[in-house]
Amino acid sequence: MFKSIIYKEWIKIRLIVLISLGLSLLALINIFLKVRHDILFVDAANYWYSFLFRGSTYFGILKYLPFVIGLAVAIAQYIPETVNKRIKLTFHLPVSENGILIRMHAFGAAVLLALFLVVMGLFTAGSAIFFPSNIINPSLVTMTPWFLGGMATYFLVALILLEPVWIFRGLYAVVAAGFITVFYTSASIGAFRPVLPALILITLLLSFVVLFSGYRFRKGEM
């Protein structure tokens, strides 16, 4: 049963995941081609100086990519379930309703997390070719809230899409839009280090909110 649920979820999101991976690779290639170009025309020490002391970044193109990916995966996974309330058919399987929803949600989150870790791993490996660790580490700290924002976007969009009442969907969307901006607040490189544990905890807590809309959907709230 579990394998069938996983296969069904993968069928829904596989195209989005592959496209997202492709776009991420193109973004990384763009980043490192630009870095290589700039280093060839500027002394490397001066180039590094701009990152260490002027707050410049070389990876800004990645900022909103996790948000877009999280949004796309949530839509691909949950929109089909809400068309004519098809998810109710899933809830009639001989497995607990919460158990099915948790498996669906956990699979989507796991795929999204794996994708983000691959992107961050490739970014780290590529950066190591051009930069020392005292540039790479603050860069990763700066990027981490963006990827946490992508996960939070996935969780909140799932909450919105499974909500059966349109007026509540609208209210959730307004709150979610304001909340997600916290992850994308502009700051100097490495400045988010003190708040990363809080952002990670908030993101983990958001992973459970879909159960509320799932409960209302199952009970046919109007």
mmCIF file of C-alpha atoms in Angstrom:
data_model
loop_
_atom_site.group_PDB
_atom_site.id
_atom_site.type_symbol
_atom_site.label_atom_id
_atom_site.label_comp_id
_atom_site.label_asym_id
_atom_site.label_seq_id
_atom_site.Cartn_x
_atom_site.Cartn_y
_atom_site.Cartn_z
ATOM 1 C CA MET A 1 0.000 0.000 0.000
ATOM 2 C CA PHE A 2 2.748 2.435 0.967
ATOM 3 C CA LYS A 3 4.635 1.752 -2.264
ATOM 4 C CA SER A 4 1.473 2.432 -4.275
ATOM 5 C CA ILE A 5 0.960 5.790 -2.556
ATOM 6 C CA ILE A 6 4.594 6.761 -3.162
ATOM 7 C CA TYR A 7 4.358 5.765 -6.821
ATOM 8 C CA LYS A 8 1.172 7.800 -7.272
ATOM 9 C CA GLU A 9 2.785 10.867 -5.701
ATOM 10 C CA TRP A 10 5.927 10.493 -7.795
ATOM 11 C CA ILE A 11 3.879 10.303 -11.000
ATOM 12 C CA LYS A 12 2.281 13.654 -10.101
ATOM 13 C CA ILE A 13 5.452 15.557 -9.293
ATOM 14 C CA ARG A 14 8.178 13.879 -11.342
ATOM 15 C CA LEU A 15 8.014 16.315 -14.270
ATOM 16 C CA ILE A 16 8.146 19.322 -11.951
ATOM 17 C CA VAL A 17 11.077 17.811 -10.055
ATOM 18 C CA LEU A 18 13.033 17.119 -13.240
ATOM 19 C CA ILE A 19 12.336 20.603 -14.600
ATOM 20 C CA SER A 20 13.330 22.123 -11.256
ATOM 21 C CA LEU A 21 16.569 20.155 -11.238
ATOM 22 C CA GLY A 22 17.300 21.296 -14.789
ATOM 23 C CA LEU A 23 16.631 24.953 -13.952
ATOM 24 C CA SER A 24 18.800 24.674 -10.846
ATOM 25 C CA LEU A 25 21.672 23.234 -12.858
ATOM 26 C CA LEU A 26 21.359 26.018 -15.417
ATOM 27 C CA ALA A 27 21.389 28.596 -12.618
ATOM 28 C CA LEU A 28 24.524 27.042 -11.095
ATOM 29 C CA ILE A 29 26.258 26.905 -14.473
ATOM 30 C CA ASN A 30 25.388 30.569 -14.991
ATOM 31 C CA ILE A 31 26.792 31.461 -11.558
ATOM 32 C CA PHE A 32 30.136 29.744 -12.031
ATOM 33 C CA LEU A 33 30.618 30.861 -15.619
ATOM 34 C CA LYS A 34 30.139 34.435 -14.433
ATOM 35 C CA VAL A 35 32.511 33.904 -11.501
ATOM 36 C CA ARG A 36 35.160 32.476 -13.820
ATOM 37 C CA HIS A 37 34.696 35.375 -16.226
ATOM 38 C CA ASP A 38 34.995 37.972 -13.470
ATOM 39 C CA ILE A 39 38.089 36.364 -11.938
ATOM 40 C CA LEU A 40 39.788 36.360 -15.337
ATOM 41 C CA PHE A 41 39.267 40.112 -15.659
ATOM 42 C CA VAL A 42 39.722 41.125 -12.012
ATOM 43 C CA ASP A 43 42.483 40.129 -9.644
ATOM 44 C CA ALA A 44 41.192 37.209 -7.527
ATOM 45 C CA ALA A 45 42.181 38.893 -4.250
ATOM 46 C CA ASN A 46 40.184 42.014 -5.141
ATOM 47 C CA TYR A 47 37.287 39.878 -6.257
ATOM 48 C CA TRP A 48 37.267 38.023 -2.917
ATOM 49 C CA TYR A 49 37.579 41.333 -1.070
ATOM 50 C CA SER A 50 34.236 42.486 -2.505
ATOM 51 C CA PHE A 51 32.520 39.476 -0.908
ATOM 52 C CA LEU A 52 34.330 39.587 2.416
ATOM 53 C CA PHE A 53 34.090 43.309 3.140
ATOM 54 C CA ARG A 54 31.545 44.872 0.801
ATOM 55 C CA GLY A 55 28.721 42.384 1.260
ATOM 56 C CA SER A 56 28.595 41.398 -2.405
ATOM 57 C CA THR A 57 27.163 38.043 -3.423
ATOM 58 C CA TYR A 58 27.707 35.920 -6.505
ATOM 59 C CA PHE A 59 24.660 33.656 -6.095
ATOM 60 C CA GLY A 60 21.714 36.073 -6.064
ATOM 61 C CA ILE A 61 20.122 34.262 -9.010
ATOM 62 C CA LEU A 62 19.284 31.397 -6.617
ATOM 63 C CA LYS A 63 17.322 33.531 -4.160
ATOM 64 C CA TYR A 64 13.751 32.906 -5.290
ATOM 65 C CA LEU A 65 14.346 29.588 -7.045
ATOM 66 C CA PRO A 66 13.504 27.505 -3.907
ATOM 67 C CA PHE A 67 10.259 29.462 -3.493
ATOM 68 C CA VAL A 68 9.236 28.756 -7.088
ATOM 69 C CA ILE A 69 10.167 25.078 -6.790
ATOM 70 C CA GLY A 70 8.309 24.622 -3.489
ATOM 71 C CA LEU A 71 5.240 26.330 -4.956
ATOM 72 C CA ALA A 72 5.335 24.229 -8.133
ATOM 73 C CA VAL A 73 5.745 20.909 -6.307
ATOM 74 C CA ALA A 74 2.860 21.670 -3.934
ATOM 75 C CA ILE A 75 0.575 22.648 -6.824
ATOM 76 C CA ALA A 76 1.517 19.570 -8.862
ATOM 77 C CA GLN A 77 0.941 17.281 -5.889
ATOM 78 C CA TYR A 78 -2.241 18.707 -4.389
ATOM 79 C CA ILE A 79 -4.219 20.354 -7.189
ATOM 80 C CA PRO A 80 -5.083 16.951 -8.740
ATOM 81 C CA GLU A 81 -6.302 15.785 -5.328
ATOM 82 C CA THR A 82 -8.704 18.707 -4.958
ATOM 83 C CA VAL A 83 -10.298 18.411 -8.422
ATOM 84 C CA ASN A 84 -13.757 17.015 -7.730
ATOM 85 C CA LYS A 85 -12.416 16.163 -4.240
ATOM 86 C CA ARG A 86 -10.502 13.168 -5.592
ATOM 87 C CA ILE A 87 -8.493 12.924 -2.404
ATOM 88 C CA LYS A 88 -11.604 11.517 -0.724
ATOM 89 C CA LEU A 89 -11.063 8.355 -2.784
ATOM 90 C CA THR A 90 -7.578 8.114 -1.296
ATOM 91 C CA PHE A 91 -8.986 8.570 2.193
ATOM 92 C CA HIS A 92 -11.181 5.495 1.635
ATOM 93 C CA LEU A 93 -8.171 3.197 1.341
ATOM 94 C CA PRO A 94 -7.754 0.652 4.188
ATOM 95 C CA VAL A 95 -5.202 2.876 5.940
ATOM 96 C CA SER A 96 -5.807 5.602 8.523
ATOM 97 C CA GLU A 97 -6.723 8.895 6.876
ATOM 98 C CA ASN A 98 -4.043 10.834 8.743
ATOM 99 C CA GLY A 99 -1.553 8.111 7.905
ATOM 100 C CA ILE A 100 -2.223 8.473 4.164
ATOM 101 C CA LEU A 101 -1.962 12.255 4.278
ATOM 102 C CA ILE A 102 1.248 12.120 6.310
ATOM 103 C CA ARG A 103 2.796 9.684 3.820
ATOM 104 C CA MET A 104 1.810 11.855 0.867
ATOM 105 C CA HIS A 105 3.102 14.982 2.532
ATOM 106 C CA ALA A 106 6.293 13.391 3.821
ATOM 107 C CA PHE A 107 7.123 12.046 0.375
ATOM 108 C CA GLY A 108 6.704 15.442 -1.280
ATOM 109 C CA ALA A 109 8.766 17.106 1.449
ATOM 110 C CA ALA A 110 11.487 14.448 1.218
ATOM 111 C CA VAL A 111 11.794 14.835 -2.557
ATOM 112 C CA LEU A 112 11.918 18.607 -2.197
ATOM 113 C CA LEU A 113 14.532 18.403 0.553
ATOM 114 C CA ALA A 114 16.656 15.999 -1.499
ATOM 115 C CA LEU A 115 16.503 18.352 -4.470
ATOM 116 C CA PHE A 116 17.535 21.324 -2.335
ATOM 117 C CA LEU A 117 20.410 19.375 -0.761
ATOM 118 C CA VAL A 118 21.669 18.389 -4.217
ATOM 119 C CA VAL A 119 21.595 22.025 -5.333
ATOM 120 C CA MET A 120 23.394 23.218 -2.201
ATOM 121 C CA GLY A 121 25.937 20.399 -2.506
ATOM 122 C CA LEU A 122 26.695 21.283 -6.131
ATOM 123 C CA PHE A 123 26.897 24.954 -5.191
ATOM 124 C CA THR A 124 29.399 24.150 -2.434
ATOM 125 C CA ALA A 125 31.510 21.964 -4.719
ATOM 126 C CA GLY A 126 31.550 24.593 -7.467
ATOM 127 C CA SER A 127 32.320 27.404 -5.045
ATOM 128 C CA ALA A 128 35.268 25.455 -3.622
ATOM 129 C CA ILE A 129 36.962 25.737 -7.018
ATOM 130 C CA PHE A 130 37.023 29.531 -6.849
ATOM 131 C CA PHE A 131 36.676 30.614 -3.213
ATOM 132 C CA PRO A 132 38.131 29.889 0.232
ATOM 133 C CA SER A 133 35.970 28.571 3.062
ATOM 134 C CA ASN A 134 35.601 32.006 4.688
ATOM 135 C CA ILE A 135 33.549 33.043 1.660
ATOM 136 C CA ILE A 136 31.717 29.748 1.066
ATOM 137 C CA ASN A 137 30.501 29.242 4.636
ATOM 138 C CA PRO A 138 28.824 32.672 5.028
ATOM 139 C CA SER A 139 27.358 32.194 1.544
ATOM 140 C CA LEU A 140 25.725 28.931 2.625
ATOM 141 C CA VAL A 141 24.387 30.629 5.756
ATOM 142 C CA THR A 142 22.881 33.351 3.570
ATOM 143 C CA MET A 143 21.297 30.814 1.229
ATOM 144 C CA THR A 144 19.871 28.484 3.871
ATOM 145 C CA PRO A 145 16.834 30.690 4.714
ATOM 146 C CA TRP A 146 15.971 30.750 1.005
ATOM 147 C CA PHE A 147 15.799 26.960 0.882
ATOM 148 C CA LEU A 148 13.939 26.820 4.183
ATOM 149 C CA GLY A 149 11.531 29.301 2.591
ATOM 150 C CA GLY A 150 11.039 26.858 -0.270
ATOM 151 C CA MET A 151 10.127 24.112 2.191
ATOM 152 C CA ALA A 152 7.817 26.469 4.120
ATOM 153 C CA THR A 153 6.165 27.458 0.839
ATOM 154 C CA TYR A 154 5.468 23.804 0.050
ATOM 155 C CA PHE A 155 3.905 23.225 3.486
ATOM 156 C CA LEU A 156 1.756 26.370 3.415
ATOM 157 C CA VAL A 157 0.552 25.914 -0.165
ATOM 158 C CA ALA A 158 -0.493 22.350 0.714
ATOM 159 C CA LEU A 159 -2.474 23.797 3.636
ATOM 160 C CA ILE A 160 -4.159 26.308 1.319
ATOM 161 C CA LEU A 161 -4.994 23.855 -1.456
ATOM 162 C CA LEU A 162 -6.532 21.244 0.847
ATOM 163 C CA GLU A 163 -8.657 23.831 2.642
ATOM 164 C CA PRO A 164 -12.256 23.216 1.444
ATOM 165 C CA VAL A 165 -13.593 26.736 2.070
ATOM 166 C CA TRP A 166 -12.506 29.439 -0.371
ATOM 167 C CA ILE A 167 -12.694 32.305 2.100
ATOM 168 C CA PHE A 168 -10.309 30.470 4.416
ATOM 169 C CA ARG A 169 -8.039 29.720 1.483
ATOM 170 C CA GLY A 170 -7.821 33.438 0.853
ATOM 171 C CA LEU A 171 -7.053 34.199 4.485
ATOM 172 C CA TYR A 172 -4.401 31.489 4.635
ATOM 173 C CA ALA A 173 -2.850 32.816 1.430
ATOM 174 C CA VAL A 174 -2.564 36.343 2.833
ATOM 175 C CA VAL A 175 -0.969 35.098 6.054
ATOM 176 C CA ALA A 176 1.336 32.737 4.164
ATOM 177 C CA ALA A 177 2.483 35.481 1.771
ATOM 178 C CA GLY A 178 3.436 37.712 4.684
ATOM 179 C CA PHE A 179 5.102 34.871 6.538
ATOM 180 C CA ILE A 180 7.210 33.615 3.627
ATOM 181 C CA THR A 181 8.771 37.064 3.149
ATOM 182 C CA VAL A 182 10.618 36.527 6.458
ATOM 183 C CA PHE A 183 12.778 33.894 4.750
ATOM 184 C CA TYR A 184 13.686 36.280 1.927
ATOM 185 C CA THR A 185 14.492 39.402 3.916
ATOM 186 C CA SER A 186 17.562 41.153 2.541
ATOM 187 C CA ALA A 187 20.580 41.079 4.842
ATOM 188 C CA SER A 188 24.350 41.196 4.671
ATOM 189 C CA ILE A 189 26.124 37.939 3.884
ATOM 190 C CA GLY A 190 26.064 35.550 6.836
ATOM 191 C CA ALA A 191 23.775 37.787 8.908
ATOM 192 C CA PHE A 192 21.104 35.095 9.362
ATOM 193 C CA ARG A 193 23.396 32.771 11.337
ATOM 194 C CA PRO A 194 21.897 33.648 14.791
ATOM 195 C CA VAL A 195 18.314 33.010 13.653
ATOM 196 C CA LEU A 196 18.862 29.845 11.610
ATOM 197 C CA PRO A 197 17.864 27.492 14.473
ATOM 198 C CA ALA A 198 14.583 29.405 14.909
ATOM 199 C CA LEU A 199 13.875 29.333 11.167
ATOM 200 C CA ILE A 200 14.570 25.596 11.043
ATOM 201 C CA LEU A 201 12.222 24.990 13.986
ATOM 202 C CA ILE A 202 9.472 27.108 12.415
ATOM 203 C CA THR A 203 9.812 25.211 9.136
ATOM 204 C CA LEU A 204 9.546 21.865 10.947
ATOM 205 C CA LEU A 205 6.412 23.022 12.769
ATOM 206 C CA LEU A 206 4.864 24.171 9.483
ATOM 207 C CA SER A 207 5.205 20.644 8.127
ATOM 208 C CA PHE A 208 2.269 19.617 10.343
ATOM 209 C CA VAL A 209 -0.226 22.353 9.392
ATOM 210 C CA VAL A 210 -1.516 20.385 6.412
ATOM 211 C CA LEU A 211 -3.177 17.986 8.864
ATOM 212 C CA PHE A 212 -5.590 20.764 9.848
ATOM 213 C CA SER A 213 -6.838 21.337 6.304
ATOM 214 C CA GLY A 214 -6.808 17.584 5.717
ATOM 215 C CA TYR A 215 -9.097 17.117 8.693
ATOM 216 C CA ARG A 216 -11.486 19.834 7.482
ATOM 217 C CA PHE A 217 -11.458 18.360 3.958
ATOM 218 C CA ARG A 218 -12.305 14.881 5.254
ATOM 219 C CA LYS A 219 -15.139 16.194 7.366
ATOM 220 C CA GLY A 220 -16.585 18.154 4.455
ATOM 221 C CA GLU A 221 -16.407 21.601 6.088
ATOM 222 C CA MET A 222 -18.231 24.202 4.004
#
